[in-house]
């Protein structure tokens, strides 16, 4: 089974992430969306909320699984037998950042990172911009899947 891990913070999932996952399931038998637990970071949404937003966005899609993990991404890939890491690329800054991580992951393991170029219509979206829109009471709903609901 060709299993890919799509790691990130997903605080919250955006239409950009959604597009990468939808396209990822055409390439892989299973895409495991993995929310990294980083105790040094502060988040707008709790782990449970972030997980539920993603699960609810893919309720009818058995090829998408949502999990949380701690520690090195490559170690978790080995644990769940995922031979690929899926990442999205929006711009040159993403590329430089992702290149260093992908090279490091290759040095530490045999896991290949597969990059998908963002869809033009979601290329400007980031979770941090969505959080800013939410904080300032803007219409965030045009940037995220319907499952993302603010209490
Ligand atoms: P991280 O904390 O690792 O940056 P994110 O949740 O922000 O996690 O992003 C996870 C992955 O989704 C990264 O590969 C990132 O490049 C990708 N991504 C984020 N936004 C978009 C977008 N609008 N289009 C395509 N890929 C995206």
JSON list of C-alpha atoms and ligand atoms in Angstrom, two decimals:
[
{"chain": "A", "resi": 1, "resn": "UNK", "atom": "CA", "xyz": [0.00, 0.00, 0.00]},
{"chain": "A", "resi": 2, "resn": "UNK", "atom": "CA", "xyz": [1.34, 3.42, -0.97]},
{"chain": "A", "resi": 3, "resn": "UNK", "atom": "CA", "xyz": [0.83, 5.51, 2.14]},
{"chain": "A", "resi": 4, "resn": "UNK", "atom": "CA", "xyz": [1.82, 9.18, 2.41]},
{"chain": "A", "resi": 5, "resn": "UNK", "atom": "CA", "xyz": [2.04, 11.30, 5.52]},
{"chain": "A", "resi": 6, "resn": "UNK", "atom": "CA", "xyz": [0.89, 14.92, 5.24]},
{"chain": "A", "resi": 7, "resn": "UNK", "atom": "CA", "xyz": [2.34, 16.58, 8.33]},
{"chain": "A", "resi": 8, "resn": "UNK", "atom": "CA", "xyz": [1.55, 20.07, 9.61]},
{"chain": "A", "resi": 9, "resn": "UNK", "atom": "CA", "xyz": [-0.02, 22.19, 12.30]},
{"chain": "A", "resi": 10, "resn": "UNK", "atom": "CA", "xyz": [-3.36, 22.71, 10.54]},
{"chain": "A", "resi": 11, "resn": "UNK", "atom": "CA", "xyz": [-4.27, 25.61, 12.84]},
{"chain": "A", "resi": 12, "resn": "UNK", "atom": "CA", "xyz": [-6.78, 25.52, 11.16]},
{"chain": "A", "resi": 13, "resn": "UNK", "atom": "CA", "xyz": [-6.99, 23.44, 7.95]},
{"chain": "A", "resi": 14, "resn": "UNK", "atom": "CA", "xyz": [-7.38, 25.81, 4.97]},
{"chain": "A", "resi": 15, "resn": "UNK", "atom": "CA", "xyz": [-8.60, 25.43, 1.39]},
{"chain": "A", "resi": 16, "resn": "UNK", "atom": "CA", "xyz": [-4.89, 25.20, 0.47]},
{"chain": "A", "resi": 17, "resn": "UNK", "atom": "CA", "xyz": [-4.38, 22.10, 2.65]},
{"chain": "A", "resi": 18, "resn": "UNK", "atom": "CA", "xyz": [-7.69, 20.68, 1.41]},
{"chain": "A", "resi": 19, "resn": "UNK", "atom": "CA", "xyz": [-6.56, 20.98, -2.20]},
{"chain": "A", "resi": 20, "resn": "UNK", "atom": "CA", "xyz": [-3.25, 19.20, -1.49]},
{"chain": "A", "resi": 21, "resn": "UNK", "atom": "CA", "xyz": [-5.03, 16.33, 0.33]},
{"chain": "A", "resi": 22, "resn": "UNK", "atom": "CA", "xyz": [-7.63, 15.92, -2.47]},
{"chain": "A", "resi": 23, "resn": "UNK", "atom": "CA", "xyz": [-4.87, 15.75, -5.06]},
{"chain": "A", "resi": 24, "resn": "UNK", "atom": "CA", "xyz": [-2.73, 13.53, -2.81]},
{"chain": "A", "resi": 25, "resn": "UNK", "atom": "CA", "xyz": [-5.37, 10.79, -2.68]},
{"chain": "A", "resi": 26, "resn": "UNK", "atom": "CA", "xyz": [-5.19, 10.52, -6.45]},
{"chain": "A", "resi": 27, "resn": "UNK", "atom": "CA", "xyz": [-1.49, 9.67, -6.14]},
{"chain": "A", "resi": 28, "resn": "UNK", "atom": "CA", "xyz": [-1.49, 7.49, -3.01]},
{"chain": "A", "resi": 29, "resn": "UNK", "atom": "CA", "xyz": [-3.66, 4.68, -1.61]},
{"chain": "A", "resi": 30, "resn": "UNK", "atom": "CA", "xyz": [-3.87, 6.50, 1.69]},
{"chain": "A", "resi": 31, "resn": "UNK", "atom": "CA", "xyz": [-3.04, 9.99, 2.91]},
{"chain": "A", "resi": 32, "resn": "UNK", "atom": "CA", "xyz": [-2.47, 10.23, 6.65]},
{"chain": "A", "resi": 33, "resn": "UNK", "atom": "CA", "xyz": [-2.93, 13.83, 7.75]},
{"chain": "A", "resi": 34, "resn": "UNK", "atom": "CA", "xyz": [-0.67, 14.09, 10.79]},
{"chain": "A", "resi": 35, "resn": "UNK", "atom": "CA", "xyz": [-0.98, 16.95, 13.24]},
{"chain": "A", "resi": 36, "resn": "UNK", "atom": "CA", "xyz": [2.38, 17.46, 14.93]},
{"chain": "A", "resi": 37, "resn": "UNK", "atom": "CA", "xyz": [2.28, 18.09, 18.66]},
{"chain": "A", "resi": 38, "resn": "UNK", "atom": "CA", "xyz": [4.78, 20.79, 19.55]},
{"chain": "A", "resi": 39, "resn": "UNK", "atom": "CA", "xyz": [4.62, 21.90, 23.16]},
{"chain": "A", "resi": 40, "resn": "UNK", "atom": "CA", "xyz": [6.70, 25.04, 22.39]},
{"chain": "A", "resi": 41, "resn": "UNK", "atom": "CA", "xyz": [4.02, 26.43, 20.07]},
{"chain": "A", "resi": 42, "resn": "UNK", "atom": "CA", "xyz": [0.78, 28.12, 21.03]},
{"chain": "A", "resi": 43, "resn": "UNK", "atom": "CA", "xyz": [-2.23, 27.42, 18.86]},
{"chain": "A", "resi": 44, "resn": "UNK", "atom": "CA", "xyz": [-5.54, 29.17, 18.18]},
{"chain": "A", "resi": 45, "resn": "UNK", "atom": "CA", "xyz": [-7.41, 25.84, 18.03]},
{"chain": "A", "resi": 46, "resn": "UNK", "atom": "CA", "xyz": [-6.95, 22.88, 20.36]},
{"chain": "A", "resi": 47, "resn": "UNK", "atom": "CA", "xyz": [-5.60, 19.61, 19.03]},
{"chain": "A", "resi": 48, "resn": "UNK", "atom": "CA", "xyz": [-9.10, 18.08, 19.24]},
{"chain": "A", "resi": 49, "resn": "UNK", "atom": "CA", "xyz": [-10.64, 20.97, 17.29]},
{"chain": "A", "resi": 50, "resn": "UNK", "atom": "CA", "xyz": [-7.97, 20.86, 14.59]},
{"chain": "A", "resi": 51, "resn": "UNK", "atom": "CA", "xyz": [-8.40, 17.09, 14.25]},
{"chain": "A", "resi": 52, "resn": "UNK", "atom": "CA", "xyz": [-12.17, 17.33, 14.04]},
{"chain": "A", "resi": 53, "resn": "UNK", "atom": "CA", "xyz": [-12.08, 20.08, 11.38]},
{"chain": "A", "resi": 54, "resn": "UNK", "atom": "CA", "xyz": [-10.00, 17.79, 9.14]},
{"chain": "A", "resi": 55, "resn": "UNK", "atom": "CA", "xyz": [-12.03, 14.64, 9.88]},
{"chain": "A", "resi": 56, "resn": "UNK", "atom": "CA", "xyz": [-15.29, 16.47, 9.15]},
{"chain": "A", "resi": 57, "resn": "UNK", "atom": "CA", "xyz": [-13.91, 17.83, 5.87]},
{"chain": "A", "resi": 58, "resn": "UNK", "atom": "CA", "xyz": [-13.21, 14.25, 4.70]},
{"chain": "A", "resi": 59, "resn": "UNK", "atom": "CA", "xyz": [-16.04, 12.24, 6.32]},
{"chain": "A", "resi": 60, "resn": "UNK", "atom": "CA", "xyz": [-16.84, 10.35, 3.12]},
{"chain": "A", "resi": 61, "resn": "UNK", "atom": "CA", "xyz": [-13.26, 9.78, 2.08]},
{"chain": "A", "resi": 62, "resn": "UNK", "atom": "CA", "xyz": [-11.89, 6.48, 3.44]},
{"chain": "A", "resi": 63, "resn": "UNK", "atom": "CA", "xyz": [-8.46, 7.16, 1.91]},
{"chain": "A", "resi": 64, "resn": "UNK", "atom": "CA", "xyz": [-7.88, 10.04, 4.34]},
{"chain": "A", "resi": 65, "resn": "UNK", "atom": "CA", "xyz": [-6.90, 9.33, 7.96]},
{"chain": "A", "resi": 66, "resn": "UNK", "atom": "CA", "xyz": [-6.24, 11.96, 10.62]},
{"chain": "A", "resi": 67, "resn": "UNK", "atom": "CA", "xyz": [-3.78, 11.34, 13.45]},
{"chain": "A", "resi": 68, "resn": "UNK", "atom": "CA", "xyz": [-1.60, 13.27, 15.89]},
{"chain": "A", "resi": 69, "resn": "UNK", "atom": "CA", "xyz": [2.05, 12.59, 16.55]},
{"chain": "A", "resi": 70, "resn": "UNK", "atom": "CA", "xyz": [5.01, 13.67, 18.65]},
{"chain": "A", "resi": 71, "resn": "UNK", "atom": "CA", "xyz": [8.68, 13.59, 17.77]},
{"chain": "A", "resi": 72, "resn": "UNK", "atom": "CA", "xyz": [10.46, 13.28, 14.47]},
{"chain": "A", "resi": 73, "resn": "UNK", "atom": "CA", "xyz": [8.28, 13.02, 11.37]},
{"chain": "A", "resi": 74, "resn": "UNK", "atom": "CA", "xyz": [10.50, 10.31, 9.84]},
{"chain": "A", "resi": 75, "resn": "UNK", "atom": "CA", "xyz": [10.22, 8.19, 12.99]},
{"chain": "A", "resi": 76, "resn": "UNK", "atom": "CA", "xyz": [6.46, 8.46, 12.85]},
{"chain": "A", "resi": 77, "resn": "UNK", "atom": "CA", "xyz": [6.50, 7.53, 9.13]},
{"chain": "A", "resi": 78, "resn": "UNK", "atom": "CA", "xyz": [8.42, 4.38, 10.02]},
{"chain": "A", "resi": 79, "resn": "UNK", "atom": "CA", "xyz": [5.99, 3.61, 12.83]},
{"chain": "A", "resi": 80, "resn": "UNK", "atom": "CA", "xyz": [2.96, 3.70, 10.52]},
{"chain": "A", "resi": 81, "resn": "UNK", "atom": "CA", "xyz": [4.81, 2.37, 7.47]},
{"chain": "A", "resi": 82, "resn": "UNK", "atom": "CA", "xyz": [4.46, 5.50, 5.34]},
{"chain": "A", "resi": 83, "resn": "UNK", "atom": "CA", "xyz": [7.18, 5.67, 2.69]},
{"chain": "A", "resi": 84, "resn": "UNK", "atom": "CA", "xyz": [6.32, 9.16, 1.50]},
{"chain": "A", "resi": 85, "resn": "UNK", "atom": "CA", "xyz": [5.90, 12.61, 3.01]},
{"chain": "A", "resi": 86, "resn": "UNK", "atom": "CA", "xyz": [3.52, 14.91, 1.16]},
{"chain": "A", "resi": 87, "resn": "UNK", "atom": "CA", "xyz": [4.07, 18.68, 1.29]},
{"chain": "A", "resi": 88, "resn": "UNK", "atom": "CA", "xyz": [2.62, 21.69, -0.50]},
{"chain": "A", "resi": 89, "resn": "UNK", "atom": "CA", "xyz": [4.66, 24.44, -2.09]},
{"chain": "A", "resi": 90, "resn": "UNK", "atom": "CA", "xyz": [3.35, 27.99, -2.43]},
{"chain": "A", "resi": 91, "resn": "UNK", "atom": "CA", "xyz": [6.36, 30.15, -3.13]},
{"chain": "A", "resi": 92, "resn": "UNK", "atom": "CA", "xyz": [10.18, 30.34, -3.11]},
{"chain": "A", "resi": 93, "resn": "UNK", "atom": "CA", "xyz": [10.22, 30.77, 0.68]},
{"chain": "A", "resi": 94, "resn": "UNK", "atom": "CA", "xyz": [8.30, 27.49, 1.08]},
{"chain": "A", "resi": 95, "resn": "UNK", "atom": "CA", "xyz": [10.73, 25.84, -1.34]},
{"chain": "A", "resi": 96, "resn": "UNK", "atom": "CA", "xyz": [13.88, 26.89, 0.55]},
{"chain": "A", "resi": 97, "resn": "UNK", "atom": "CA", "xyz": [12.38, 25.85, 3.88]},
{"chain": "A", "resi": 98, "resn": "UNK", "atom": "CA", "xyz": [11.03, 22.54, 2.58]},
{"chain": "A", "resi": 99, "resn": "UNK", "atom": "CA", "xyz": [14.25, 21.71, 0.73]},
{"chain": "A", "resi": 100, "resn": "UNK", "atom": "CA", "xyz": [16.29, 21.77, 3.95]},
{"chain": "A", "resi": 101, "resn": "UNK", "atom": "CA", "xyz": [13.73, 19.62, 5.77]},
{"chain": "A", "resi": 102, "resn": "UNK", "atom": "CA", "xyz": [13.42, 17.14, 2.90]},
{"chain": "A", "resi": 103, "resn": "UNK", "atom": "CA", "xyz": [17.22, 16.78, 2.63]},
{"chain": "A", "resi": 104, "resn": "UNK", "atom": "CA", "xyz": [17.46, 16.23, 6.37]},
{"chain": "A", "resi": 105, "resn": "UNK", "atom": "CA", "xyz": [14.69, 13.64, 6.27]},
{"chain": "A", "resi": 106, "resn": "UNK", "atom": "CA", "xyz": [16.48, 11.85, 3.41]},
{"chain": "A", "resi": 107, "resn": "UNK", "atom": "CA", "xyz": [19.69, 11.84, 5.45]},
{"chain": "A", "resi": 108, "resn": "UNK", "atom": "CA", "xyz": [17.85, 10.32, 8.41]},
{"chain": "A", "resi": 109, "resn": "UNK", "atom": "CA", "xyz": [15.76, 7.78, 6.49]},
{"chain": "A", "resi": 110, "resn": "UNK", "atom": "CA", "xyz": [14.80, 6.46, 3.08]},
{"chain": "A", "resi": 111, "resn": "UNK", "atom": "CA", "xyz": [11.53, 8.36, 3.04]},
{"chain": "A", "resi": 112, "resn": "UNK", "atom": "CA", "xyz": [10.86, 10.42, -0.10]},
{"chain": "A", "resi": 113, "resn": "UNK", "atom": "CA", "xyz": [9.18, 13.80, 0.12]},
{"chain": "A", "resi": 114, "resn": "UNK", "atom": "CA", "xyz": [6.69, 14.48, -2.66]},
{"chain": "A", "resi": 115, "resn": "UNK", "atom": "CA", "xyz": [5.83, 18.13, -3.35]},
{"chain": "A", "resi": 116, "resn": "UNK", "atom": "CA", "xyz": [2.66, 19.35, -4.93]},
{"chain": "A", "resi": 117, "resn": "UNK", "atom": "CA", "xyz": [2.53, 22.87, -6.24]},
{"chain": "A", "resi": 118, "resn": "UNK", "atom": "CA", "xyz": [-0.35, 24.79, -4.76]},
{"chain": "A", "resi": 119, "resn": "UNK", "atom": "CA", "xyz": [-3.43, 25.41, -6.88]},
{"chain": "A", "resi": 120, "resn": "UNK", "atom": "CA", "xyz": [-3.35, 28.99, -8.21]},
{"chain": "A", "resi": 121, "resn": "UNK", "atom": "CA", "xyz": [-6.61, 29.84, -6.49]},
{"chain": "A", "resi": 122, "resn": "UNK", "atom": "CA", "xyz": [-5.37, 28.84, -3.03]},
{"chain": "A", "resi": 123, "resn": "UNK", "atom": "CA", "xyz": [-1.71, 29.84, -3.32]},
{"chain": "A", "resi": 124, "resn": "UNK", "atom": "CA", "xyz": [-2.07, 32.93, -1.12]},
{"chain": "A", "resi": 125, "resn": "UNK", "atom": "CA", "xyz": [-3.82, 31.13, 1.76]},
{"chain": "A", "resi": 126, "resn": "UNK", "atom": "CA", "xyz": [-1.98, 30.29, 4.97]},
{"chain": "A", "resi": 127, "resn": "UNK", "atom": "CA", "xyz": [-3.25, 29.28, 8.39]},
{"chain": "A", "resi": 128, "resn": "UNK", "atom": "CA", "xyz": [-1.65, 32.39, 9.89]},
{"chain": "A", "resi": 129, "resn": "UNK", "atom": "CA", "xyz": [-3.60, 34.68, 7.53]},
{"chain": "A", "resi": 130, "resn": "UNK", "atom": "CA", "xyz": [-6.80, 32.77, 8.36]},
{"chain": "A", "resi": 131, "resn": "UNK", "atom": "CA", "xyz": [-6.10, 33.26, 12.08]},
{"chain": "A", "resi": 132, "resn": "UNK", "atom": "CA", "xyz": [-5.60, 36.99, 11.49]},
{"chain": "A", "resi": 133, "resn": "UNK", "atom": "CA", "xyz": [-8.92, 37.22, 9.63]},
{"chain": "A", "resi": 134, "resn": "UNK", "atom": "CA", "xyz": [-10.65, 35.33, 12.48]},
{"chain": "A", "resi": 135, "resn": "UNK", "atom": "CA", "xyz": [-9.10, 37.56, 15.16]},
{"chain": "A", "resi": 136, "resn": "UNK", "atom": "CA", "xyz": [-10.31, 40.63, 13.30]},
{"chain": "A", "resi": 137, "resn": "UNK", "atom": "CA", "xyz": [-13.83, 39.25, 12.71]},
{"chain": "A", "resi": 138, "resn": "UNK", "atom": "CA", "xyz": [-13.47, 38.95, 8.93]},
{"chain": "A", "resi": 139, "resn": "UNK", "atom": "CA", "xyz": [-15.21, 36.39, 6.73]},
{"chain": "A", "resi": 140, "resn": "UNK", "atom": "CA", "xyz": [-12.82, 33.48, 7.15]},
{"chain": "A", "resi": 141, "resn": "UNK", "atom": "CA", "xyz": [-15.31, 31.01, 5.63]},
{"chain": "A", "resi": 142, "resn": "UNK", "atom": "CA", "xyz": [-14.12, 31.73, 2.08]},
{"chain": "A", "resi": 143, "resn": "UNK", "atom": "CA", "xyz": [-10.61, 30.51, 3.02]},
{"chain": "A", "resi": 144, "resn": "UNK", "atom": "CA", "xyz": [-11.36, 27.22, 4.81]},
{"chain": "A", "resi": 145, "resn": "UNK", "atom": "CA", "xyz": [-13.49, 24.08, 4.34]},
{"chain": "A", "resi": 146, "resn": "UNK", "atom": "CA", "xyz": [-17.08, 24.32, 5.70]},
{"chain": "A", "resi": 147, "resn": "UNK", "atom": "CA", "xyz": [-16.10, 22.04, 8.61]},
{"chain": "A", "resi": 148, "resn": "UNK", "atom": "CA", "xyz": [-14.09, 24.85, 10.24]},
{"chain": "A", "resi": 149, "resn": "UNK", "atom": "CA", "xyz": [-16.48, 26.45, 12.69]},
{"chain": "A", "resi": 150, "resn": "UNK", "atom": "CA", "xyz": [-15.69, 29.02, 15.36]},
{"chain": "A", "resi": 151, "resn": "UNK", "atom": "CA", "xyz": [-17.54, 28.60, 18.65]},
{"chain": "B", "resi": 1, "resn": "LIG", "atom": "P1", "xyz": [3.63, 23.77, 9.22]},
{"chain": "B", "resi": 1, "resn": "LIG", "atom": "O1", "xyz": [3.42, 24.09, 10.67]},
{"chain": "B", "resi": 1, "resn": "LIG", "atom": "O2", "xyz": [4.42, 22.53, 8.96]},
{"chain": "B", "resi": 1, "resn": "LIG", "atom": "O3", "xyz": [4.04, 24.94, 8.36]},
{"chain": "B", "resi": 1, "resn": "LIG", "atom": "P2", "xyz": [1.03, 23.98, 7.99]},
{"chain": "B", "resi": 1, "resn": "LIG", "atom": "O4", "xyz": [-0.19, 23.42, 8.62]},
{"chain": "B", "resi": 1, "resn": "LIG", "atom": "O5", "xyz": [1.13, 25.47, 7.90]},
{"chain": "B", "resi": 1, "resn": "LIG", "atom": "O6", "xyz": [2.19, 23.33, 8.79]},
{"chain": "B", "resi": 1, "resn": "LIG", "atom": "O7", "xyz": [1.23, 23.40, 6.54]},
{"chain": "B", "resi": 1, "resn": "LIG", "atom": "C1", "xyz": [1.32, 22.03, 6.25]},
{"chain": "B", "resi": 1, "resn": "LIG", "atom": "C2", "xyz": [1.67, 21.82, 4.78]},
{"chain": "B", "resi": 1, "resn": "LIG", "atom": "O8", "xyz": [0.68, 22.42, 3.96]},
{"chain": "B", "resi": 1, "resn": "LIG", "atom": "C3", "xyz": [3.00, 22.45, 4.32]},
{"chain": "B", "resi": 1, "resn": "LIG", "atom": "O9", "xyz": [3.58, 21.59, 3.36]},
{"chain": "B", "resi": 1, "resn": "LIG", "atom": "C4", "xyz": [2.57, 23.72, 3.65]},
{"chain": "B", "resi": 1, "resn": "LIG", "atom": "O10", "xyz": [3.52, 24.14, 2.68]},
{"chain": "B", "resi": 1, "resn": "LIG", "atom": "C5", "xyz": [1.28, 23.27, 3.01]},
{"chain": "B", "resi": 1, "resn": "LIG", "atom": "N1", "xyz": [0.39, 24.38, 2.72]},
{"chain": "B", "resi": 1, "resn": "LIG", "atom": "C6", "xyz": [-0.07, 25.31, 3.57]},
{"chain": "B", "resi": 1, "resn": "LIG", "atom": "N2", "xyz": [-0.87, 26.19, 2.93]},
{"chain": "B", "resi": 1, "resn": "LIG", "atom": "C7", "xyz": [-0.92, 25.80, 1.64]},
{"chain": "B", "resi": 1, "resn": "LIG", "atom": "C8", "xyz": [-1.57, 26.32, 0.46]},
{"chain": "B", "resi": 1, "resn": "LIG", "atom": "N3", "xyz": [-2.32, 27.42, 0.49]},
{"chain": "B", "resi": 1, "resn": "LIG", "atom": "N4", "xyz": [-1.39, 25.64, -0.69]},
{"chain": "B", "resi": 1, "resn": "LIG", "atom": "C9", "xyz": [-0.61, 24.54, -0.72]},
{"chain": "B", "resi": 1, "resn": "LIG", "atom": "N5", "xyz": [0.03, 24.02, 0.34]},
{"chain": "B", "resi": 1, "resn": "LIG", "atom": "C10", "xyz": [-0.12, 24.63, 1.50]}
]
